PDB file of C-alpha atoms in Angstrom:
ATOM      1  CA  UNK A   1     -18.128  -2.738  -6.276  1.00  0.00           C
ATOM      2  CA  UNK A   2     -15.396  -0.709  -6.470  1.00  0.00           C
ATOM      3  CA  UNK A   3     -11.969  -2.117  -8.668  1.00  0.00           C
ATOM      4  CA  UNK A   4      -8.296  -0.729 -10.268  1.00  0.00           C
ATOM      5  CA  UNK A   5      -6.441  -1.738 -12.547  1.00  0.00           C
ATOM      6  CA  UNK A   6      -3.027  -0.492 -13.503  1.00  0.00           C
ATOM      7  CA  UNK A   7      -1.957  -0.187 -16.729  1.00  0.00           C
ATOM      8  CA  UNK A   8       1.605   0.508 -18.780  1.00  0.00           C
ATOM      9  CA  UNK A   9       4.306  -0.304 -20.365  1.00  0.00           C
ATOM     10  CA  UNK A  10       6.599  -3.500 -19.373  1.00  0.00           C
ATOM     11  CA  UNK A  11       9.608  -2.273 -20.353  1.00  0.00           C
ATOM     12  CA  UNK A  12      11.319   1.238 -20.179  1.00  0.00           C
ATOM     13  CA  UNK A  13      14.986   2.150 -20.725  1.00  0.00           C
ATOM     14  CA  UNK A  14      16.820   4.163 -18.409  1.00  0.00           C
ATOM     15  CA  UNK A  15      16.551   7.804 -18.412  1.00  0.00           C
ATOM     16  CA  UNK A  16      12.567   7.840 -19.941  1.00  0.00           C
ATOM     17  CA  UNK A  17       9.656   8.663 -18.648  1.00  0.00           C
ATOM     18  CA  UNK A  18       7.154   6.175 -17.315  1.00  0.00           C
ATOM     19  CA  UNK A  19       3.511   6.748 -17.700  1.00  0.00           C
ATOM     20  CA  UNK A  20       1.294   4.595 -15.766  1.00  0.00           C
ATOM     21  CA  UNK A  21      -2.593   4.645 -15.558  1.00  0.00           C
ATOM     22  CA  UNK A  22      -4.478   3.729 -13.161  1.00  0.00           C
ATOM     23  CA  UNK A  23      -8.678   3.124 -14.505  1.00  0.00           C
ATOM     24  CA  UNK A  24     -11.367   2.339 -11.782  1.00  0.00           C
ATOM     25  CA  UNK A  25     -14.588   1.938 -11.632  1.00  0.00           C
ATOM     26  CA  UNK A  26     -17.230   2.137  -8.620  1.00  0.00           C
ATOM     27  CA  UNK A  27     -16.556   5.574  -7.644  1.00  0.00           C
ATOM     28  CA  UNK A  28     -15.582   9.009  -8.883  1.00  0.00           C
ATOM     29  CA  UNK A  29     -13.195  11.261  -8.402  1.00  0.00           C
ATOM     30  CA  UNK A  30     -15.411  14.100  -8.164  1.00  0.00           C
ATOM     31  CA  UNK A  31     -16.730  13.116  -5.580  1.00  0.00           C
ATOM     32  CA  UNK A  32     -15.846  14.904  -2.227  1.00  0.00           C
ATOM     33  CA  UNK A  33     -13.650  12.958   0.095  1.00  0.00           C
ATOM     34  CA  UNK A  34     -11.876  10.558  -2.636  1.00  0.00           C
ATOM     35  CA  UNK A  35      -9.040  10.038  -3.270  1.00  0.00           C
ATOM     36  CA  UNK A  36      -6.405   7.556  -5.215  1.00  0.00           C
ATOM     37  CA  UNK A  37      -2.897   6.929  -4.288  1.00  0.00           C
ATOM     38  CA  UNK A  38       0.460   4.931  -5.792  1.00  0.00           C
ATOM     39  CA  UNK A  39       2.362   2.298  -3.842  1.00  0.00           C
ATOM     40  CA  UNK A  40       5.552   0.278  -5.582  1.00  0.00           C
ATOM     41  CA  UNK A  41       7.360  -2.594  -4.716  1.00  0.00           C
ATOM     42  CA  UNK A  42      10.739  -3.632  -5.856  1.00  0.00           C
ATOM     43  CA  UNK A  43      11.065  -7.425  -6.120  1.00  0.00           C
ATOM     44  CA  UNK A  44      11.356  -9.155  -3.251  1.00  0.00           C
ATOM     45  CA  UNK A  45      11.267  -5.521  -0.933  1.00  0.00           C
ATOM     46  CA  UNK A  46       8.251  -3.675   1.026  1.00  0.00           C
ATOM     47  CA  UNK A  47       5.906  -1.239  -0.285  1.00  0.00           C
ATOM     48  CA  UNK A  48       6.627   2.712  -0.892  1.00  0.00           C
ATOM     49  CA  UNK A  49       4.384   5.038  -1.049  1.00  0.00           C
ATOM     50  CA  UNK A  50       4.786   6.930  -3.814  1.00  0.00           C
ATOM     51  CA  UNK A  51       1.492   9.729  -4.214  1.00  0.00           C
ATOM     52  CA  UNK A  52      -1.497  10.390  -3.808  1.00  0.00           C
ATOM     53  CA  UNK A  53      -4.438  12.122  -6.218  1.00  0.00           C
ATOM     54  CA  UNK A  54      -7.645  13.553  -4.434  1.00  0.00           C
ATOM     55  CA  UNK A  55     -11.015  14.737  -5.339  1.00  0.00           C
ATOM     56  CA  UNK A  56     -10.419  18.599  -5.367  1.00  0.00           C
ATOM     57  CA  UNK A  57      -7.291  18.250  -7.845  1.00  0.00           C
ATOM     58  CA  UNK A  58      -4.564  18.278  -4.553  1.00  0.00           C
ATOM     59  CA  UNK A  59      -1.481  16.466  -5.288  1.00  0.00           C
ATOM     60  CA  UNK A  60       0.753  14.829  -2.618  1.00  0.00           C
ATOM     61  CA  UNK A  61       3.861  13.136  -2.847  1.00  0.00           C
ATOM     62  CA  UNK A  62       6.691  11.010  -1.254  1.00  0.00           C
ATOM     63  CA  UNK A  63       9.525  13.534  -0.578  1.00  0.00           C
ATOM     64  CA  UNK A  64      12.477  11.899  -1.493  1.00  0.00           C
ATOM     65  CA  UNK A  65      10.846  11.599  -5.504  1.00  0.00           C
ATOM     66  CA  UNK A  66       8.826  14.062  -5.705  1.00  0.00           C
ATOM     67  CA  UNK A  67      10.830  16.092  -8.097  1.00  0.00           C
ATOM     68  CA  UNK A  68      10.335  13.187 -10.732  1.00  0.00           C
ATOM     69  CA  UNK A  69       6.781  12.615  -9.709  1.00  0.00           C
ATOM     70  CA  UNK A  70       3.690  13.942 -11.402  1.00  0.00           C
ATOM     71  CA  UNK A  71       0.153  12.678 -10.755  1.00  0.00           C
ATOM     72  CA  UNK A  72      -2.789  13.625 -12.512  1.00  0.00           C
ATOM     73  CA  UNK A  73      -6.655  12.396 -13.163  1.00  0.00           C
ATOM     74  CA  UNK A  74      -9.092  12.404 -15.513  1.00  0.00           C
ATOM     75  CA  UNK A  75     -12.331  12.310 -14.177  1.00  0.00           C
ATOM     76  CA  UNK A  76     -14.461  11.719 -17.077  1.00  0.00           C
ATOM     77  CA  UNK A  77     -12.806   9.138 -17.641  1.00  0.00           C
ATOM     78  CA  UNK A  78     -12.031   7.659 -14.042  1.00  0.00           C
ATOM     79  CA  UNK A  79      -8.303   7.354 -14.860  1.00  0.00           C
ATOM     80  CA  UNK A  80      -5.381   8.258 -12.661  1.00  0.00           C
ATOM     81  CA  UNK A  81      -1.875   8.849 -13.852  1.00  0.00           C
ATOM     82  CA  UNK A  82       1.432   8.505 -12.757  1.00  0.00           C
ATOM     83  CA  UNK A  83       4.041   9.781 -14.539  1.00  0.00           C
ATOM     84  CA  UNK A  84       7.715   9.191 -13.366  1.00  0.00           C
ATOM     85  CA  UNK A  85      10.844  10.491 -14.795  1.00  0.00           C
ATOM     86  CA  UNK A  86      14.531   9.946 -15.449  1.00  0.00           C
ATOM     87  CA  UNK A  87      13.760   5.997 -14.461  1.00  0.00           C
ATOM     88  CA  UNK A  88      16.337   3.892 -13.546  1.00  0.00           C
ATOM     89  CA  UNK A  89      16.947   0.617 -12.444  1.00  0.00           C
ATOM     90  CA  UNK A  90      15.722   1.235  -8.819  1.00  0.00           C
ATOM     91  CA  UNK A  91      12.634   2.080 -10.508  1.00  0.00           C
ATOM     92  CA  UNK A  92      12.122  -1.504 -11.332  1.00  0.00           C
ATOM     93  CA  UNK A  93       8.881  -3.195  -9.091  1.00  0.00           C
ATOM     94  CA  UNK A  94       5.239  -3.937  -9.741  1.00  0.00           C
ATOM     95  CA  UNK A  95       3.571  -0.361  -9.301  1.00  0.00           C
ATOM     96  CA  UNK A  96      -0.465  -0.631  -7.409  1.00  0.00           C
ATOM     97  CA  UNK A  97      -2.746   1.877  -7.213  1.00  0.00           C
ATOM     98  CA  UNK A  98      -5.781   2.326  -4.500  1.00  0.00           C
ATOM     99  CA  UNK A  99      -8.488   3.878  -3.590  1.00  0.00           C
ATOM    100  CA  UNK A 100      -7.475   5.457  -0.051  1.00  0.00           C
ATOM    101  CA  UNK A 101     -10.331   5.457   2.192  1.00  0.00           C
ATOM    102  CA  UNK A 102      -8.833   7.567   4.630  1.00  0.00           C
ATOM    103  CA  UNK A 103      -7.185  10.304   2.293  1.00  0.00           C
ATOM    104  CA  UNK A 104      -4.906  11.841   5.152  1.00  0.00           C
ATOM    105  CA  UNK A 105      -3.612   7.999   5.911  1.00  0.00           C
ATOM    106  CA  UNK A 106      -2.418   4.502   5.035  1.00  0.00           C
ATOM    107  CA  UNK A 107      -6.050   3.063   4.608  1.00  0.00           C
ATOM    108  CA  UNK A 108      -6.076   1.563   1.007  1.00  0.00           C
ATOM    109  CA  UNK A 109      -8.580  -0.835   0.017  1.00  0.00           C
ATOM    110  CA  UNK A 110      -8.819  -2.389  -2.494  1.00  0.00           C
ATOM    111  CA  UNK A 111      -6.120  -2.732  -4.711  1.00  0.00           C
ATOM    112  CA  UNK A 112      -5.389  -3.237  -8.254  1.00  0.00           C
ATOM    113  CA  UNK A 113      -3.872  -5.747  -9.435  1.00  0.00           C
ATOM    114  CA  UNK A 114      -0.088  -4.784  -9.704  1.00  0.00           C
ATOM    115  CA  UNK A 115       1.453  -4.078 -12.748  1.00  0.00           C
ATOM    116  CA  UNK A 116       5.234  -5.083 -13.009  1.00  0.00           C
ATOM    117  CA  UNK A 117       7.597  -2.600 -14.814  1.00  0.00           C
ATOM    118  CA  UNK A 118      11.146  -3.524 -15.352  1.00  0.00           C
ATOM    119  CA  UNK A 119      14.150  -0.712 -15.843  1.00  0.00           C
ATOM    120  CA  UNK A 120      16.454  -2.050 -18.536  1.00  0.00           C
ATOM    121  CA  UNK A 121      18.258  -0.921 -21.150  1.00  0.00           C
TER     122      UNK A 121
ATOM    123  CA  UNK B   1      15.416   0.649   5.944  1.00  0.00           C
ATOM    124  CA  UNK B   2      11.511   1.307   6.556  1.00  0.00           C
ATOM    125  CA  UNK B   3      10.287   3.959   8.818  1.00  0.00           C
ATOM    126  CA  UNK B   4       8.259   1.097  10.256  1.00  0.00           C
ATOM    127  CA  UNK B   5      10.246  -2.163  11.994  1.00  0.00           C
ATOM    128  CA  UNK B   6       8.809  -5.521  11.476  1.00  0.00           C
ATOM    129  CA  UNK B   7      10.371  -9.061  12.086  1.00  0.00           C
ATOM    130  CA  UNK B   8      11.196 -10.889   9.306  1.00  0.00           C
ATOM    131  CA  UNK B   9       9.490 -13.904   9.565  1.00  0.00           C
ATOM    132  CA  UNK B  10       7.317 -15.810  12.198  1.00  0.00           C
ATOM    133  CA  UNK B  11       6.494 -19.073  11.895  1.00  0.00           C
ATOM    134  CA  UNK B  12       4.139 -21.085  13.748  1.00  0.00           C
ATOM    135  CA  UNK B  13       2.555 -24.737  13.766  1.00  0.00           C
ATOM    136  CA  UNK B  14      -0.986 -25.333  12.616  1.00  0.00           C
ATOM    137  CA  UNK B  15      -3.836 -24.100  14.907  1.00  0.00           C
ATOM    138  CA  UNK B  16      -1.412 -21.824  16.925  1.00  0.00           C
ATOM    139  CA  UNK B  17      -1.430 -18.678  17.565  1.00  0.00           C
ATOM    140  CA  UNK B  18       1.396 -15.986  16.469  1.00  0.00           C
ATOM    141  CA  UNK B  19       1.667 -12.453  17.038  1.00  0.00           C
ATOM    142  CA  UNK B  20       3.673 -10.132  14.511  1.00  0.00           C
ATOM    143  CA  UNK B  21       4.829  -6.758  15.859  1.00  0.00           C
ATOM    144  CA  UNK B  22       5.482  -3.564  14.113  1.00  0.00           C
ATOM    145  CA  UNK B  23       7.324  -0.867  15.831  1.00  0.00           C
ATOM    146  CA  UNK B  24       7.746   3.006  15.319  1.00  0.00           C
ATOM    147  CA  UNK B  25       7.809   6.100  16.411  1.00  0.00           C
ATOM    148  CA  UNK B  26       6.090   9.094  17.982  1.00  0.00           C
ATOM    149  CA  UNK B  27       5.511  10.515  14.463  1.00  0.00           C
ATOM    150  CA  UNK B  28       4.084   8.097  12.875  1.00  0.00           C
ATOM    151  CA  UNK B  29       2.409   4.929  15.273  1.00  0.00           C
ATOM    152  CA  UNK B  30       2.261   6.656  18.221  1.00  0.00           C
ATOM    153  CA  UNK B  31      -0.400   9.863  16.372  1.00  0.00           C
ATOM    154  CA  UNK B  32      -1.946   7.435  13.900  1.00  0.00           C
ATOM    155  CA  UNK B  33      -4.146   5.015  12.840  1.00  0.00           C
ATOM    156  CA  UNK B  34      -2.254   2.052  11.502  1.00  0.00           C
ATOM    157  CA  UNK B  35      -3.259  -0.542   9.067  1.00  0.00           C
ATOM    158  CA  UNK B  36      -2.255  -4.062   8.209  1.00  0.00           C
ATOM    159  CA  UNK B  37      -2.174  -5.956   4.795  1.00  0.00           C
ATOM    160  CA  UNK B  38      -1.682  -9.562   3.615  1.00  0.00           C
ATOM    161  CA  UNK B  39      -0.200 -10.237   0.572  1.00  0.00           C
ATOM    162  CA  UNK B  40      -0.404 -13.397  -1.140  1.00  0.00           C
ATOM    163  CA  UNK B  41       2.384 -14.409  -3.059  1.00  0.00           C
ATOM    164  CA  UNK B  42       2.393 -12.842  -6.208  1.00  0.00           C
ATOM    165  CA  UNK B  43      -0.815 -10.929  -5.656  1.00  0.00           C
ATOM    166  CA  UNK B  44      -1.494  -7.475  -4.336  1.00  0.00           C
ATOM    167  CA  UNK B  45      -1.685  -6.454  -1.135  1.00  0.00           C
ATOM    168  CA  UNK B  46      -5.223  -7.063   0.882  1.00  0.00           C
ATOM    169  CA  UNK B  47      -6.419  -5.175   3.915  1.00  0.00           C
ATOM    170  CA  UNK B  48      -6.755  -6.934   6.961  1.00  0.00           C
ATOM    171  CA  UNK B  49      -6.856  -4.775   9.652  1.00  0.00           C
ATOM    172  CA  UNK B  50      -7.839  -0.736   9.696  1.00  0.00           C
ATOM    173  CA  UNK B  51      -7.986   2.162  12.775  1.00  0.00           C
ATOM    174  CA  UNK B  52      -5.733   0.116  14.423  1.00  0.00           C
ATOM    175  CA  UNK B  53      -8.299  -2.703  15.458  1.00  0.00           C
ATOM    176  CA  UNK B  54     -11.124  -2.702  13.054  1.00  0.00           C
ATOM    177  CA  UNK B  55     -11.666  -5.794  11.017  1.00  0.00           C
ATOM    178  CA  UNK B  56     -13.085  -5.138   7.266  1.00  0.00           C
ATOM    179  CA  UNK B  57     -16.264  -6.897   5.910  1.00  0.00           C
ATOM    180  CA  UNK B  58     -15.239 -10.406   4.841  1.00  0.00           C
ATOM    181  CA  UNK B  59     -12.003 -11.109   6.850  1.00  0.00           C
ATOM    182  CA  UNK B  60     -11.965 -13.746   9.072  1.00  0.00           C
ATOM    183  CA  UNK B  61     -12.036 -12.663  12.918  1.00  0.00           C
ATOM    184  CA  UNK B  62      -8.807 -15.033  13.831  1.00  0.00           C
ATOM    185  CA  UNK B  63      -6.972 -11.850  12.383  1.00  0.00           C
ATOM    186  CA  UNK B  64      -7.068  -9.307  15.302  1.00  0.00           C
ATOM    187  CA  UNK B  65      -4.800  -6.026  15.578  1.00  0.00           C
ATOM    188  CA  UNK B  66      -3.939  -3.678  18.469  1.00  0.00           C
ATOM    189  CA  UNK B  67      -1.969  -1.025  19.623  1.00  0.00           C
ATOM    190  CA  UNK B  68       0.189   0.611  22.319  1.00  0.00           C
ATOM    191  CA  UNK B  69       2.234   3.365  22.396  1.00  0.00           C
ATOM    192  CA  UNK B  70       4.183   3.536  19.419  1.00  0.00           C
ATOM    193  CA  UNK B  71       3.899  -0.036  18.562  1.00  0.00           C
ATOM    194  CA  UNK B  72       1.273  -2.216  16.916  1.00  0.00           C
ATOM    195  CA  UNK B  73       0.224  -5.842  16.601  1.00  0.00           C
ATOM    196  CA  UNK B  74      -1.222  -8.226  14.725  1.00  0.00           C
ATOM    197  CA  UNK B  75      -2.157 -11.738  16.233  1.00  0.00           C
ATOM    198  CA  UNK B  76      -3.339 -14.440  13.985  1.00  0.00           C
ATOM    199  CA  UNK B  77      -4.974 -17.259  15.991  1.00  0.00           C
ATOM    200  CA  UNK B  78      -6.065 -20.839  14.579  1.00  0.00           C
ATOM    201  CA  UNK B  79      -2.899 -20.777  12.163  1.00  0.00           C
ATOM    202  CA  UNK B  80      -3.894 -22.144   9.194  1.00  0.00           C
ATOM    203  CA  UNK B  81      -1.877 -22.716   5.833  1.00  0.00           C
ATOM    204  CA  UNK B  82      -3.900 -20.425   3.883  1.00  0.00           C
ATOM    205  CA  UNK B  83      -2.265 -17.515   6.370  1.00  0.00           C
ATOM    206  CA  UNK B  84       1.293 -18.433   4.677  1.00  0.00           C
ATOM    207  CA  UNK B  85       1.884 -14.373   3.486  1.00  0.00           C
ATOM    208  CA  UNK B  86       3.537 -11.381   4.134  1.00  0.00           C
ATOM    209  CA  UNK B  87       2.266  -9.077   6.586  1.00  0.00           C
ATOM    210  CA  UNK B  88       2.728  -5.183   6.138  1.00  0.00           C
ATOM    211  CA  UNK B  89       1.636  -2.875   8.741  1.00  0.00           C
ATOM    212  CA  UNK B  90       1.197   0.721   7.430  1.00  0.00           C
ATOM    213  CA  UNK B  91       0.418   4.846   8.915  1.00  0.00           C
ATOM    214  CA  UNK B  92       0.837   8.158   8.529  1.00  0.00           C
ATOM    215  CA  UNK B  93       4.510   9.593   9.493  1.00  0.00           C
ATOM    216  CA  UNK B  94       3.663  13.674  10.214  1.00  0.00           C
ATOM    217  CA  UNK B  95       7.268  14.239  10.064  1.00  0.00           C
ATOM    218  CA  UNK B  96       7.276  12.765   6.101  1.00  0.00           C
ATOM    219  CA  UNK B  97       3.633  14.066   5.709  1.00  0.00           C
ATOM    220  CA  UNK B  98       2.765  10.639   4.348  1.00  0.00           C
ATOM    221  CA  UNK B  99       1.914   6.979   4.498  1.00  0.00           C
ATOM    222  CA  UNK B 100       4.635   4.686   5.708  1.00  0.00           C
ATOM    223  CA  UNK B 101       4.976   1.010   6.050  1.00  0.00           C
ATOM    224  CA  UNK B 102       7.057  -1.800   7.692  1.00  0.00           C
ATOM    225  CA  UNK B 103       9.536  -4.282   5.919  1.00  0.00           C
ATOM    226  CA  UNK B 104       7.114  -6.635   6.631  1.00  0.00           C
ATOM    227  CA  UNK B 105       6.739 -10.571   8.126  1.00  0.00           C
ATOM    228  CA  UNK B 106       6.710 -13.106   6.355  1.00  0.00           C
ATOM    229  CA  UNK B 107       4.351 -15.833   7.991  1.00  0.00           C
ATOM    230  CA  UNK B 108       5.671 -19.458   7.661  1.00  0.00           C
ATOM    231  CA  UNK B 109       3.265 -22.138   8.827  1.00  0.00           C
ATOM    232  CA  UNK B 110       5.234 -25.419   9.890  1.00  0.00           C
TER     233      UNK B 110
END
């Protein structure tokens, strides 16, 4: 059974870095054709894609933040990180990751739970 | 403004059937698979629908999703109150080299 779960702080003040990590379990990251991505959602708005992590160490990301964006993974120890900087209060939303199925697309399944992080000074 | 258009909201009585569009472009719907999720409220997103048409293990077969062009559906049939959600279709965009997804619907059942 594969499962995510996101994990971070609740709080960050403007201008800071936010480090998020994503742990799974049922699958590994070394394995060829996986791959783990990062979708947010500001309260009350749609989901953004925001990267994606796959098995061979490639690194994709949404254009319009991918000078703050930095995603990384730690295979030993099935983690997935997010790091995003200079945060501000559009930055506030509950941040998912998951496992896309179809690396290339918008096939994600599952989910983790959602973790909400909140932009405030 | 998403990449990928979807009605607000749709509401429909109990046992009915409703149909929730999703509507893009050459670059994205038109050259790629697209994808639909429910989400709860206050839970994460859950997929319903992949390649277009393709139901995943476990969800139940009144959800049903199709294609044409550079639009997509999604037709729920036997509403039911448990279907009370919001619907986000999803795809690829080549032009932003990356997943996209609608504004999505939110499904009211009267």
């Amino acid at each position: 059974q594969v499962t995510l779960r996101e994990s971070g702080p609740a709080l960050v003040k403007p201008t800071q870095t936010l480090t998020l990590t994503c742990i799974f379990s049922g699958f590994s990251l070394s394995e060829t054709g996986m791959c783990v991505t990062w979708i947010r959602q500001p309260p009350g708005k749609a989901l953004e894609w925001l990267a994606r992590i796959d098995w061979d160490d490639n690194k994709h990301y949404n254009t319009s933040l991918k000078t703050r964006l930095a995603v990384s993974k730690d295979t030993s120890k099935n983690q997935v990180i997010l790091t995003i900087s200079n945060v501000d209060t559009m930055d506030t939303g509950t941040y998912f990751c998951a496992r896309a199925v179809d690396c290339t697309g918008a096939w994600f399944d599952p989910w983790g739970q959602g973790i909400l992080v909140t932009v405030s000074a | 403004q998403s990449v990928l258009t979807q009605p607000p909201s749709v509401s429909g009585a109990p046992r009915q059937r409703v149909t929730l569009s999703c509507s893009g472009g050459s670059s994205n719907i038109g050259n790629n698979a697209v994808n639909w999720y429910q989400q709860l409220p206050g839970k994460a997103p859950k997929l319903l629908i992949y390649f277009d048409d393709l139901l995943p293990s476990g969800v139940s077969d009144r959800f049903s999703g199709s294609k044409s062009g550079t639009s997509a559906s999604l037709a729920i049939s036997g509403l039911q109150s448990e279907d009370e959600a919001e619907y986000f279709c999803a795809t690829r965009d080549d032009s932003l080299r990356g997943p996209v997804f609608g504004g999505g619907t939110k499904v009211t059942v009267l």
